[in-house]
Coordinates of C-alpha atoms in Angstrom, one line a residue:
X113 CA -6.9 -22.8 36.3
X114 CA -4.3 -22.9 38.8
X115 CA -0.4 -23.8 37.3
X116 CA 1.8 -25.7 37.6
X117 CA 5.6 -26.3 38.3
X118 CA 5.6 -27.9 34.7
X119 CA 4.6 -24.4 32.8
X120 CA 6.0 -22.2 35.0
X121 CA 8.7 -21.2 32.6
X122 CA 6.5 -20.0 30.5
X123 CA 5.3 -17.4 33.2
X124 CA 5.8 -13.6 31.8
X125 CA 8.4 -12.4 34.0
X126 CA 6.4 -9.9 36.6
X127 CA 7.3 -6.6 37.3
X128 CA 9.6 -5.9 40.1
X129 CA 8.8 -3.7 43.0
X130 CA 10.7 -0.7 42.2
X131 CA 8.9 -0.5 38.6
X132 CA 5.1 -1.0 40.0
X133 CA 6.7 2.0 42.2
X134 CA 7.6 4.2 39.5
X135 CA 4.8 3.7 37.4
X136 CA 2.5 4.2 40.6
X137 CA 4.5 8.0 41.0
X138 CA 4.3 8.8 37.0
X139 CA 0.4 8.1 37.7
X140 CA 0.4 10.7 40.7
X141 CA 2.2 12.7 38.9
X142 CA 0.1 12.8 35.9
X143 CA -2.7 13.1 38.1
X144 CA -1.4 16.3 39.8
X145 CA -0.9 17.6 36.3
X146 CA -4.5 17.2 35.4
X147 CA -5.7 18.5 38.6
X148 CA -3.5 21.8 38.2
X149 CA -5.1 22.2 34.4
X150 CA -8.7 21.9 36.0
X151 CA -8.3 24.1 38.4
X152 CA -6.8 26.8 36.2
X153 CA -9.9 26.5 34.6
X154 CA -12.8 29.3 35.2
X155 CA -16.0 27.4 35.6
X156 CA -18.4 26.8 38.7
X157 CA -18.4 23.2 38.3
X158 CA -16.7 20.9 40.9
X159 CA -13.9 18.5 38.8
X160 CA -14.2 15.0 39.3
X161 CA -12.7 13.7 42.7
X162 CA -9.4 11.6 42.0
X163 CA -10.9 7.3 41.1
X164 CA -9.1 6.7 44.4
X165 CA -11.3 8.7 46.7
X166 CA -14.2 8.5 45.1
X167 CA -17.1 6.0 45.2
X168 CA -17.7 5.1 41.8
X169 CA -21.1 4.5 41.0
X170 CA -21.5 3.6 37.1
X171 CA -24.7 3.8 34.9
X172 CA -25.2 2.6 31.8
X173 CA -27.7 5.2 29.1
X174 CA -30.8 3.0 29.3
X175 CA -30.8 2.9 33.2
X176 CA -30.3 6.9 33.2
X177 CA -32.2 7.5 30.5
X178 CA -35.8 6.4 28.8
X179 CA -34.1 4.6 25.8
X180 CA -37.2 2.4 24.9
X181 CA -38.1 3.2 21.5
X182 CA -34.2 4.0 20.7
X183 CA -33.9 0.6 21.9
X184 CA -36.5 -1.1 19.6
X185 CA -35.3 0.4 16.9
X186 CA -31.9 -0.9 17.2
X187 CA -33.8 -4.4 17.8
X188 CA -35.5 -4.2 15.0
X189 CA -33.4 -2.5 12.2
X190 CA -30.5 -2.6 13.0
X191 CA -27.4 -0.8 13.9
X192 CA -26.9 1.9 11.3
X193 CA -30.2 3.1 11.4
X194 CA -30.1 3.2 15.5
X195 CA -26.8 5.3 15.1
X196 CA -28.9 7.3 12.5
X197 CA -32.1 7.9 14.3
X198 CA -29.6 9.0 17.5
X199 CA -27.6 11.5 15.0
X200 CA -31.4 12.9 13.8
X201 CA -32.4 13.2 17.2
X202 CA -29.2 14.3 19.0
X203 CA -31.0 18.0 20.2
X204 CA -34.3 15.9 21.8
X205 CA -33.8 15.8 25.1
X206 CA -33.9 12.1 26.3
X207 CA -36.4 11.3 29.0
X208 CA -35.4 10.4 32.4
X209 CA -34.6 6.6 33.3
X210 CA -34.9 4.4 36.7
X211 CA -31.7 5.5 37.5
X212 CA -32.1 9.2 36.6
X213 CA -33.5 10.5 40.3
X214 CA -31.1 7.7 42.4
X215 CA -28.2 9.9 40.3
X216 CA -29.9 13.1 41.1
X217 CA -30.3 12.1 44.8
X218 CA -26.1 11.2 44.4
X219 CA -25.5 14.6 43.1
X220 CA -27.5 16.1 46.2
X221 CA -25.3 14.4 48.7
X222 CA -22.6 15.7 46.3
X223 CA -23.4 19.5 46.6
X224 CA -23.8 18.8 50.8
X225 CA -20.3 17.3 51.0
X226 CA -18.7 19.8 49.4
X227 CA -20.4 22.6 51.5
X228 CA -18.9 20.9 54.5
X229 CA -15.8 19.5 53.1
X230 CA -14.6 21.7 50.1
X231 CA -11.4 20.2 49.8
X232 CA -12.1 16.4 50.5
X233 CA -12.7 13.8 47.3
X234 CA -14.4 11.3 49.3
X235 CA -17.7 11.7 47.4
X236 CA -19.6 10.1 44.8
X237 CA -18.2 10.0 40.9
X238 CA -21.2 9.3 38.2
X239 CA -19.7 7.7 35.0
X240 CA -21.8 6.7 32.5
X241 CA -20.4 2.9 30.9
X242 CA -22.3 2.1 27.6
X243 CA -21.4 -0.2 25.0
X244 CA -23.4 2.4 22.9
X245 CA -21.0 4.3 19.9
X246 CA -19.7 7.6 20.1
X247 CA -21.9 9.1 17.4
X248 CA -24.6 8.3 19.9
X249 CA -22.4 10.4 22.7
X250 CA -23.5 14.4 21.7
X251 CA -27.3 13.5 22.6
X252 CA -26.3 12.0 25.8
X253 CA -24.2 14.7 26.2
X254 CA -26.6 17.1 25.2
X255 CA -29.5 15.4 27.5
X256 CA -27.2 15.6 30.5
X257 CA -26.5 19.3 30.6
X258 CA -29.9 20.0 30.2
X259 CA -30.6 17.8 33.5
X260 CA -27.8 20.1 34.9
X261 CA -26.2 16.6 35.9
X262 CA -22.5 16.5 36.3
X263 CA -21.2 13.2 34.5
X264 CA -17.6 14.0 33.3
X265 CA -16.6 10.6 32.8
X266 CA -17.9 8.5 29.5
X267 CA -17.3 4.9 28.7
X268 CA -18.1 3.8 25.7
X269 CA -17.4 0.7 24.1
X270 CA -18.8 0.6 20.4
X271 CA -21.1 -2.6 21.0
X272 CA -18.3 -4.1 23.1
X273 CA -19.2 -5.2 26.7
X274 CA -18.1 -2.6 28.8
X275 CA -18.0 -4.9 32.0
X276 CA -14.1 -4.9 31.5
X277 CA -13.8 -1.5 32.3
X278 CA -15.5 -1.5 35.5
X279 CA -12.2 -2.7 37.2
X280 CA -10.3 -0.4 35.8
X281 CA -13.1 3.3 36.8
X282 CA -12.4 1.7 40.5
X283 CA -16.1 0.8 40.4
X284 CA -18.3 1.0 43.4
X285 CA -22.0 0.3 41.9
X286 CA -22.8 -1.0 38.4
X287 CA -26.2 -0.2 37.4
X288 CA -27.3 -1.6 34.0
X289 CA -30.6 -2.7 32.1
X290 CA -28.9 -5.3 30.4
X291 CA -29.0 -8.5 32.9
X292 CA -26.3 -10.5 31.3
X293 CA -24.1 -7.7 32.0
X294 CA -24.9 -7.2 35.7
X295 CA -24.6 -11.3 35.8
X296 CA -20.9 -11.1 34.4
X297 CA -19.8 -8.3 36.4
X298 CA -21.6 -9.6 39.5
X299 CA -19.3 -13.0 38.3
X300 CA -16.5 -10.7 38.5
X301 CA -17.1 -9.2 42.1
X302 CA -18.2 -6.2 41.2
X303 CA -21.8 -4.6 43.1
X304 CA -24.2 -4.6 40.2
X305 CA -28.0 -4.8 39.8
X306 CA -30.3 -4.5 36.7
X307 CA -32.7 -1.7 37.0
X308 CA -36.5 -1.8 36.3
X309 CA -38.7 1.3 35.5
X310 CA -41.6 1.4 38.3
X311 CA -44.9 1.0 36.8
X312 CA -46.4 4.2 38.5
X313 CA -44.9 7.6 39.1
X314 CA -44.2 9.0 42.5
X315 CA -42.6 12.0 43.9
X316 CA -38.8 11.5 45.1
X317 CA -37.2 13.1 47.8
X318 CA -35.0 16.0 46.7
X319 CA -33.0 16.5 49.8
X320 CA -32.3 12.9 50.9
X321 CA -30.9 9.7 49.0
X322 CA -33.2 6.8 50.4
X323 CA -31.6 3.2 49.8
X324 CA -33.5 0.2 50.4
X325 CA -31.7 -3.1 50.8
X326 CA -32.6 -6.9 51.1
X327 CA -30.6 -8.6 53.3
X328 CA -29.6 -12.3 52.7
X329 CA -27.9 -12.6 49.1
X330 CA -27.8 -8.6 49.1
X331 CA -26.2 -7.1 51.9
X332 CA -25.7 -10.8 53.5
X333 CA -24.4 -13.8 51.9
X334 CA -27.0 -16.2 50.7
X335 CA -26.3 -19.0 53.6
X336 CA -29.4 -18.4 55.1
X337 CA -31.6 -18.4 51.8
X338 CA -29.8 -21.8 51.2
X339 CA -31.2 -23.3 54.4
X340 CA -35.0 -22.4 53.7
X341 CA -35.1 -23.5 50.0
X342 CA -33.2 -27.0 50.5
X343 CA -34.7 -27.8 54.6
X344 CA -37.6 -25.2 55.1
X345 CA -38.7 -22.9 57.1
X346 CA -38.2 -24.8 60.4
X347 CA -34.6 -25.7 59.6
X348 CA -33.8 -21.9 59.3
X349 CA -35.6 -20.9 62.4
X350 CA -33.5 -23.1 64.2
X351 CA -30.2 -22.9 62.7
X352 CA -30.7 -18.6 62.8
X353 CA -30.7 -19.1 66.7
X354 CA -28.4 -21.6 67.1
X355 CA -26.0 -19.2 65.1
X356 CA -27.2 -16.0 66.4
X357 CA -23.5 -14.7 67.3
X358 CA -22.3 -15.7 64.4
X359 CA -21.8 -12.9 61.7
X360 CA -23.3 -13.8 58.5
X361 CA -20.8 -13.7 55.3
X362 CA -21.2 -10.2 53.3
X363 CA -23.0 -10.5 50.2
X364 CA -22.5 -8.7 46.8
X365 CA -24.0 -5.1 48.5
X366 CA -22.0 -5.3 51.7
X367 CA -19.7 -2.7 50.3
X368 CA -22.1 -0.2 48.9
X369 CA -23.9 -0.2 52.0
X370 CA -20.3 0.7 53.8
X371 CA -19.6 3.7 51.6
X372 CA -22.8 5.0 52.3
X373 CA -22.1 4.5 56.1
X374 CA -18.6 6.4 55.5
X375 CA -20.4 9.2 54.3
X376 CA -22.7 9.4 56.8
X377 CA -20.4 9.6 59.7
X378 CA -19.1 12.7 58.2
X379 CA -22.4 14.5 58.2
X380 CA -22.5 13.2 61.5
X381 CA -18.9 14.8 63.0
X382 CA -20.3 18.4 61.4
X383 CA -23.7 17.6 64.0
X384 CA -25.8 16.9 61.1
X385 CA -26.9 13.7 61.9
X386 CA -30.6 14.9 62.2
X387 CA -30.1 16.9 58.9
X388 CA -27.9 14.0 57.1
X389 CA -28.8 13.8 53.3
X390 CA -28.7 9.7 53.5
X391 CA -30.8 7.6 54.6
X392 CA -30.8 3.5 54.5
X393 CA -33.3 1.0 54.9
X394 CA -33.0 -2.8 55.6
X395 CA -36.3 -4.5 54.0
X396 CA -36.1 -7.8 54.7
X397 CA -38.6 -11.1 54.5
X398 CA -37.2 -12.3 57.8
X399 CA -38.9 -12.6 60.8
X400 CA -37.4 -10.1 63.9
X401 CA -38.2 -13.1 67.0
X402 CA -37.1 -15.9 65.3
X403 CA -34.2 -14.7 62.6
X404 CA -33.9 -10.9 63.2
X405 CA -31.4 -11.0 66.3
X406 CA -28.7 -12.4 63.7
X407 CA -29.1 -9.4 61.5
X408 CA -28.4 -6.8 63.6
X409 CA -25.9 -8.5 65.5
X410 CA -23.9 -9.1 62.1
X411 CA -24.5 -5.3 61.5
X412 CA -22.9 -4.2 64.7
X413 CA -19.6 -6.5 64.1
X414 CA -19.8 -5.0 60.9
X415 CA -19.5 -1.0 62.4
X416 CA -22.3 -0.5 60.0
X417 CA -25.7 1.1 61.2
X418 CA -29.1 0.9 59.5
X419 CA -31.7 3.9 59.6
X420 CA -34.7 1.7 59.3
X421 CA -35.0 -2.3 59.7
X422 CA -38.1 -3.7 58.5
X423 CA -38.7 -7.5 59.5
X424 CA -42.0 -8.3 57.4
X425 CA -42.0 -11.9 58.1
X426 CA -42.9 -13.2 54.8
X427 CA -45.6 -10.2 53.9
X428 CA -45.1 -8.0 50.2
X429 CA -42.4 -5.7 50.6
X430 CA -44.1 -3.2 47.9
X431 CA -46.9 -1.6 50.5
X432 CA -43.8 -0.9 52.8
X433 CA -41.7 0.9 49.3
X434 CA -44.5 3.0 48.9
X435 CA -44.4 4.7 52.7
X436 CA -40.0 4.6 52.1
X437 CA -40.1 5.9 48.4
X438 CA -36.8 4.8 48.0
X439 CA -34.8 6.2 45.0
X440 CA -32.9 2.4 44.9
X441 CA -34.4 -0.5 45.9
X442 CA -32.1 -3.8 46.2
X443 CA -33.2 -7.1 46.0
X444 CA -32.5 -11.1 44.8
X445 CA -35.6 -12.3 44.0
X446 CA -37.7 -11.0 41.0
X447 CA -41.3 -11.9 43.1
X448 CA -40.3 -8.8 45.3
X449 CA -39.1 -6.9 42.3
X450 CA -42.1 -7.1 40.2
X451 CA -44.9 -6.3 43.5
X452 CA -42.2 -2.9 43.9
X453 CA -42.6 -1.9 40.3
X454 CA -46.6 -2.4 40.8
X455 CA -46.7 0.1 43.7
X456 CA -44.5 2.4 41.9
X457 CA -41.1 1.7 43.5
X458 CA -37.8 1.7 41.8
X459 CA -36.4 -2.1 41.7
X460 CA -32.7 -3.2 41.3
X461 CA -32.6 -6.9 40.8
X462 CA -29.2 -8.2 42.4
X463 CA -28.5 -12.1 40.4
X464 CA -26.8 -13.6 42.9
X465 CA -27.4 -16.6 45.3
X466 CA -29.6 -19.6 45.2
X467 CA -32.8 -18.2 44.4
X468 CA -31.5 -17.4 40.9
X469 CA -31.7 -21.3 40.6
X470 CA -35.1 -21.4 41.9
X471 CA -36.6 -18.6 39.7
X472 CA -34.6 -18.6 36.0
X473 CA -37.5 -16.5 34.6
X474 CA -35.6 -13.7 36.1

């Protein structure tokens, strides 16, 4: 709630210029410290680029891992014996989760980077945020080295929320299976989706992350989706064309979408743009003749490029996930969710919008 003149003296005096300066150089300078340790060190693996830099993409344990059973216990008895099934069972290696091949893919365009730019940080930082406790930590630890995955950074909060800290790791992505998480931090401004297991399992790319987007209330704002569920189909025809040069608002994705567009310009300016690692996908329900002109037109004022556009005009999006086999697959509404997971796709459920009115079930 905004104050007022009345309670301003109660305000806690803010900190002046010159000290947000000095603690901003103590916090280089402690960074330059760690650096120098990890560098010192003798090991082959790459040390986590500075939280600046990076793109922080954050995962909670049951999105990178198959933590079903694990999670019925803790449902159904309790805390102390979830802690003490985890402690029993800390050398079984966890299965992989819905997010295990999209961090996989990450780490891929990782290793690329690196070959082409040794010395730049602008790449992708994997932290794993879980409210789960640290007793629970040396099987997750144990489960990602034997992946060979490189997840330095832990988060977790002992059965608190853990959406607090997502400000704080500079956080890009937040992946979670736990909806009322991804609601609060999608509240908070933060890109986050809740991640569904596809029913079937298919074969993933290797040696290329594929993203596939939604548009309106993912990569776009929801205006559009407003016009079609209060004035119909019509309506939206019409008011798409009459605002054709007008950029749509971004939408909760908008920004995800742009890092991966930042990192493929720099396979592009090393001539790899036929060999780039990255590759994105719009899948949209929009029509291209009547509504698609807008798209792309918001797109270009953007700077960003799309690989692939798909307009389906209303048909299932799942038949056209199945050709892609997308590691990621963004999307509002739970109807195109649920027809991905059938065909085997990988679904990420963004809450945001109006069609989280029209569809509570999700």
């Amino acid at each position: 709630m905004p104050r007022t003149m009345s309670d301003s003296s109660s305000e806690e005096p803010q900190p002046s210029q010159a000290e947000e300066d000095q603690e901003e150089q103590e916090a280089e300078q402690d960074w330059a410290a760690a650096k120098a340790f990890y560098d010192n060190l003798v090991t082959q693996r790459p040390r986590p680029p500075k939280p600046q830099n990076a793109i922080t993409v954050a995962v909670s344990a049951r999105t990178l891992f198959n933590l079903v059973e694990e999670q019925r216990i803790f449902e159904e008895r309790g805390l102390e014996k979830y802690v003490e099934y985890q402690q029993n069972n800390e050398n079984v290696i966890l299965k992989p989760g819905p997010a295990f091949y999209f961090v996989k893919a990450l780490e891929h365009v990782n290793s690329r980077l690196l070959e082409l730019y040794p010395n730049d940080e602008e790449r992708f930082d994997i932290v794993l945020m879980t409210n789960n406790h640290a007793q629970v930590g040396v099987r997750l630890i144990n489960s990602i080295n034997h992946y060979g995955l490189t997840i330095e950074r832990f988060c977790m909060t002992g059965g608190e929320s853990p959406i607090g800290y997502l400000t704080a790791y500079l956080t890009n992505l937040y992946l979670s299976a736990d909806s009322d998480k991804v609601q609060e931090a999608i509240e908070a401004g933060i890109a986050s989706a809740t991640m569904f297991t596809a029913h079937k399992d298919v074969v993933y790319s290797d040696t290329q992350l594929r993203v596939a987007f939604d548009g309106d209330a993912v990569i776009f704002s929801d205006e559009s989706e407003q016009i079609v569920k209060e004035h119909g189909l019509d309506r939206f025809f019409e008011h798409e064309q009459l605002n054709e040069n007008k950029p749509l608002a971004q939408g909760p994705l908008k920004g995800f979408l742009e890092d991966l567009g930042k990192l493929q310009k720099k396979f592009y300016a090393k001539n790899e743009r036929l060999n780039c690692p990255i590759r994105t996908y719009l899948v949209t329900a929009r029509s291209a003749a009547s509504s698609g002109a807008r798209v792309l037109k918001t797109l270009r004022s953007w700077g960003l490029e799309i690989d692939e556009a798909l307009f389906l005009a209303g048909a299932p999006k799942g038949p056209i996930l199945v050709k892609i086999h997308p590691h990621i697959f963004f999307d509002d509404q739970m109807f195109h969710i649920q027809g991905a997971q059938q065909l085997g796709a990988i679904a990420a459920h963004v809450p945001y919008g109006i069609a989280q009115q029209y569809g509570k079930s999700s």
